[in-house]
Amino acid sequence: MEQKINMIKEAEKVYKDYDDIKSYTLGYDEIIDHRIIGNNEGTLIEQSTMIPTIRALAIASRETKIAPYQEAWSKAKGFELLDEHPLSELAKFASEMALKNLEASLPPGGSTNVVIDHTSVGIIAHEAVGHCAEADLVEAGSFLKGKTGQKVCSELITMIDDP
């Protein structure tokens, strides 16, 4: 535990090197994935995997502009992930990206075509309708209640949940 606390304290020092970083957050989580697999032939296997996740958020601010940037790294390989990717390195990267975003010009107003990576599309779809489709919310009265198989959005949108 001491090693993990020190890792966060060291990473926190990185933010102090940037005058325009006005706010920040660091995070470290561990998931222990414990599985027991058996079959009818007598095989019984137990496996535990530690999955650490580190996160760094930096919020840059200058005059009237504010620019956040967040990055997270995770891998099912144990604490040695942090030997390869120190949290301080992640904090530095998040800070530099927030500062870069601070310098960016605003996009022109109006409609435009965009290219979005698959991860972002999944997040956007989940935030747009995913929470509303969760069983407890549907039962409580979500706008999706009773709409299975029906269109619930603009004709310009096509979304199919078919794993």
mmCIF file of C-alpha atoms in Angstrom:
data_model
loop_
_atom_site.group_PDB
_atom_site.id
_atom_site.type_symbol
_atom_site.label_atom_id
_atom_site.label_comp_id
_atom_site.label_asym_id
_atom_site.label_seq_id
_atom_site.Cartn_x
_atom_site.Cartn_y
_atom_site.Cartn_z
ATOM 1 C CA MET A 1 0.000 0.000 0.000
ATOM 2 C CA GLU A 2 2.849 2.374 0.873
ATOM 3 C CA GLN A 3 4.365 1.898 -2.589
ATOM 4 C CA LYS A 4 1.069 2.841 -4.234
ATOM 5 C CA ILE A 5 0.616 5.946 -2.079
ATOM 6 C CA ASN A 6 4.171 7.059 -2.870
ATOM 7 C CA MET A 7 3.532 6.497 -6.576
ATOM 8 C CA ILE A 8 0.578 8.900 -6.433
ATOM 9 C CA LYS A 9 2.538 11.475 -4.412
ATOM 10 C CA GLU A 10 5.386 11.378 -6.947
ATOM 11 C CA ALA A 11 3.001 11.751 -9.873
ATOM 12 C CA GLU A 12 1.325 14.704 -8.170
ATOM 13 C CA LYS A 13 4.630 16.608 -8.271
ATOM 14 C CA VAL A 14 4.516 16.562 -12.085
ATOM 15 C CA TYR A 15 1.537 18.911 -12.139
ATOM 16 C CA LYS A 16 3.483 21.529 -10.167
ATOM 17 C CA ASP A 17 5.803 21.967 -13.176
ATOM 18 C CA TYR A 18 2.972 23.501 -15.228
ATOM 19 C CA ASP A 19 1.695 26.953 -14.229
ATOM 20 C CA ASP A 20 -1.444 26.692 -16.356
ATOM 21 C CA ILE A 21 -2.571 23.363 -14.881
ATOM 22 C CA LYS A 22 -5.107 24.607 -12.348
ATOM 23 C CA SER A 23 -6.728 21.346 -11.316
ATOM 24 C CA TYR A 24 -5.882 17.672 -11.551
ATOM 25 C CA THR A 25 -6.935 14.221 -10.458
ATOM 26 C CA LEU A 26 -4.892 11.041 -10.198
ATOM 27 C CA GLY A 27 -6.374 7.607 -9.765
ATOM 28 C CA TYR A 28 -5.255 4.056 -9.139
ATOM 29 C CA ASP A 29 -7.655 1.113 -9.076
ATOM 30 C CA GLU A 30 -7.127 -2.625 -8.845
ATOM 31 C CA ILE A 31 -9.541 -5.299 -9.917
ATOM 32 C CA ILE A 32 -8.820 -8.852 -8.838
ATOM 33 C CA ASP A 33 -10.457 -11.169 -11.365
ATOM 34 C CA HIS A 34 -10.788 -14.577 -9.687
ATOM 35 C CA ARG A 35 -12.165 -17.368 -11.871
ATOM 36 C CA ILE A 36 -12.911 -21.000 -11.192
ATOM 37 C CA ILE A 37 -13.394 -23.138 -14.280
ATOM 38 C CA GLY A 38 -14.524 -26.736 -14.136
ATOM 39 C CA ASN A 39 -15.915 -29.349 -16.457
ATOM 40 C CA ASN A 40 -17.582 -32.739 -16.198
ATOM 41 C CA GLU A 41 -14.287 -34.533 -16.897
ATOM 42 C CA GLY A 42 -12.867 -33.488 -13.541
ATOM 43 C CA THR A 43 -10.830 -30.494 -14.626
ATOM 44 C CA LEU A 44 -10.854 -27.702 -12.063
ATOM 45 C CA ILE A 45 -8.784 -24.593 -12.653
ATOM 46 C CA GLU A 46 -8.545 -21.525 -10.436
ATOM 47 C CA GLN A 47 -7.026 -18.356 -11.771
ATOM 48 C CA SER A 48 -6.565 -14.886 -10.283
ATOM 49 C CA THR A 49 -5.496 -11.902 -12.330
ATOM 50 C CA MET A 50 -4.815 -8.423 -11.046
ATOM 51 C CA ILE A 51 -5.894 -5.659 -13.410
ATOM 52 C CA PRO A 52 -4.539 -2.258 -12.380
ATOM 53 C CA THR A 53 -5.874 0.956 -13.890
ATOM 54 C CA ILE A 54 -4.158 4.323 -13.609
ATOM 55 C CA ARG A 55 -5.792 7.616 -14.547
ATOM 56 C CA ALA A 56 -4.607 11.189 -14.837
ATOM 57 C CA LEU A 57 -6.772 14.234 -15.468
ATOM 58 C CA ALA A 58 -5.288 17.680 -16.011
ATOM 59 C CA ILE A 59 -7.316 20.861 -16.399
ATOM 60 C CA ALA A 60 -5.470 23.770 -17.956
ATOM 61 C CA SER A 61 -6.780 27.305 -17.667
ATOM 62 C CA ARG A 62 -5.613 30.658 -18.985
ATOM 63 C CA GLU A 63 -7.679 33.839 -19.013
ATOM 64 C CA THR A 64 -11.159 32.702 -20.116
ATOM 65 C CA LYS A 65 -10.164 29.376 -21.699
ATOM 66 C CA ILE A 66 -10.382 26.019 -19.946
ATOM 67 C CA ALA A 67 -9.098 22.783 -21.459
ATOM 68 C CA PRO A 68 -9.243 19.371 -19.768
ATOM 69 C CA TYR A 69 -7.516 16.173 -20.801
ATOM 70 C CA GLN A 70 -7.827 12.721 -19.250
ATOM 71 C CA GLU A 71 -5.907 9.554 -20.021
ATOM 72 C CA ALA A 72 -6.114 6.073 -18.484
ATOM 73 C CA TRP A 73 -4.016 2.935 -18.879
ATOM 74 C CA SER A 74 -5.020 -0.553 -17.832
ATOM 75 C CA LYS A 75 -3.755 -4.035 -18.523
ATOM 76 C CA ALA A 76 -4.272 -7.479 -17.033
ATOM 77 C CA LYS A 77 -0.692 -7.952 -15.957
ATOM 78 C CA GLY A 78 -0.348 -6.845 -12.361
ATOM 79 C CA PHE A 79 1.489 -4.004 -10.663
ATOM 80 C CA GLU A 80 4.418 -4.332 -13.094
ATOM 81 C CA LEU A 81 2.276 -2.299 -15.516
ATOM 82 C CA LEU A 82 3.511 0.687 -13.531
ATOM 83 C CA ASP A 83 7.141 -0.197 -14.195
ATOM 84 C CA GLU A 84 6.422 0.106 -17.916
ATOM 85 C CA HIS A 85 4.017 3.058 -17.607
ATOM 86 C CA PRO A 86 4.660 5.113 -14.459
ATOM 87 C CA LEU A 87 1.764 7.230 -13.217
ATOM 88 C CA SER A 88 4.052 10.287 -13.304
ATOM 89 C CA GLU A 89 4.519 9.707 -17.054
ATOM 90 C CA LEU A 90 0.744 9.603 -17.479
ATOM 91 C CA ALA A 91 0.347 12.832 -15.459
ATOM 92 C CA LYS A 92 2.940 14.536 -17.666
ATOM 93 C CA PHE A 93 1.183 13.354 -20.829
ATOM 94 C CA ALA A 94 -2.233 14.521 -19.566
ATOM 95 C CA SER A 95 -0.762 17.915 -18.628
ATOM 96 C CA GLU A 96 0.897 18.409 -22.005
ATOM 97 C CA MET A 97 -2.274 17.425 -23.856
ATOM 98 C CA ALA A 98 -4.409 19.775 -21.731
ATOM 99 C CA LEU A 99 -1.983 22.618 -22.513
ATOM 100 C CA LYS A 100 -2.077 21.706 -26.202
ATOM 101 C CA ASN A 101 -5.888 21.758 -26.086
ATOM 102 C CA LEU A 102 -5.704 25.178 -24.431
ATOM 103 C CA GLU A 103 -3.923 26.507 -27.524
ATOM 104 C CA ALA A 104 -6.400 24.957 -29.952
ATOM 105 C CA SER A 105 -8.766 27.209 -31.847
ATOM 106 C CA LEU A 106 -12.493 26.673 -31.639
ATOM 107 C CA PRO A 107 -14.051 24.742 -34.518
ATOM 108 C CA PRO A 108 -16.379 26.606 -36.861
ATOM 109 C CA GLY A 109 -20.059 26.567 -35.945
ATOM 110 C CA GLY A 110 -22.607 24.491 -37.826
ATOM 111 C CA SER A 111 -22.824 20.916 -39.015
ATOM 112 C CA THR A 112 -19.762 19.009 -40.118
ATOM 113 C CA ASN A 113 -18.739 15.438 -40.829
ATOM 114 C CA VAL A 114 -16.505 13.767 -38.277
ATOM 115 C CA VAL A 115 -14.559 10.529 -38.026
ATOM 116 C CA ILE A 116 -14.794 8.925 -34.591
ATOM 117 C CA ASP A 117 -12.873 5.891 -33.359
ATOM 118 C CA HIS A 118 -14.802 2.789 -32.302
ATOM 119 C CA THR A 119 -14.202 3.351 -28.592
ATOM 120 C CA SER A 120 -15.655 6.852 -28.659
ATOM 121 C CA VAL A 121 -18.644 5.742 -30.720
ATOM 122 C CA GLY A 122 -19.414 3.090 -28.114
ATOM 123 C CA ILE A 123 -19.241 5.632 -25.301
ATOM 124 C CA ILE A 124 -21.440 8.106 -27.187
ATOM 125 C CA ALA A 125 -24.015 5.397 -27.941
ATOM 126 C CA HIS A 126 -24.009 4.197 -24.343
ATOM 127 C CA GLU A 127 -24.464 7.697 -22.947
ATOM 128 C CA ALA A 128 -27.187 8.536 -25.491
ATOM 129 C CA VAL A 129 -29.375 5.477 -24.959
ATOM 130 C CA GLY A 130 -27.487 2.859 -22.974
ATOM 131 C CA HIS A 131 -28.355 4.126 -19.500
ATOM 132 C CA CYS A 132 -32.013 4.524 -20.502
ATOM 133 C CA ALA A 133 -32.058 0.893 -21.674
ATOM 134 C CA GLU A 134 -30.813 -0.537 -18.367
ATOM 135 C CA ALA A 135 -33.448 -2.862 -16.933
ATOM 136 C CA ASP A 136 -33.909 -1.058 -13.610
ATOM 137 C CA LEU A 137 -34.471 2.272 -15.373
ATOM 138 C CA VAL A 138 -36.849 0.774 -17.937
ATOM 139 C CA GLU A 139 -38.919 -0.707 -15.105
ATOM 140 C CA ALA A 140 -38.870 2.663 -13.319
ATOM 141 C CA GLY A 141 -40.272 4.415 -16.391
ATOM 142 C CA SER A 142 -37.540 5.107 -18.948
ATOM 143 C CA PHE A 143 -38.731 6.566 -22.246
ATOM 144 C CA LEU A 144 -37.697 3.223 -23.789
ATOM 145 C CA LYS A 145 -40.248 1.217 -21.791
ATOM 146 C CA GLY A 146 -42.416 -0.788 -24.201
ATOM 147 C CA LYS A 147 -40.433 0.338 -27.261
ATOM 148 C CA THR A 148 -38.673 -2.924 -28.134
ATOM 149 C CA GLY A 149 -38.359 -3.152 -31.918
ATOM 150 C CA GLN A 150 -39.572 0.431 -32.465
ATOM 151 C CA LYS A 151 -37.719 3.476 -33.774
ATOM 152 C CA VAL A 152 -36.891 5.834 -30.913
ATOM 153 C CA CYS A 153 -34.750 8.444 -32.651
ATOM 154 C CA SER A 154 -34.214 10.405 -35.852
ATOM 155 C CA GLU A 155 -34.257 8.660 -39.237
ATOM 156 C CA LEU A 156 -30.651 9.865 -39.604
ATOM 157 C CA ILE A 157 -29.516 7.483 -36.848
ATOM 158 C CA THR A 158 -29.047 3.737 -37.220
ATOM 159 C CA MET A 159 -28.095 1.822 -34.092
ATOM 160 C CA ILE A 160 -28.421 -1.935 -33.708
ATOM 161 C CA ASP A 161 -27.573 -3.891 -30.562
ATOM 162 C CA ASP A 162 -26.813 -7.325 -31.966
ATOM 163 C CA PRO A 163 -23.696 -8.883 -30.454
#
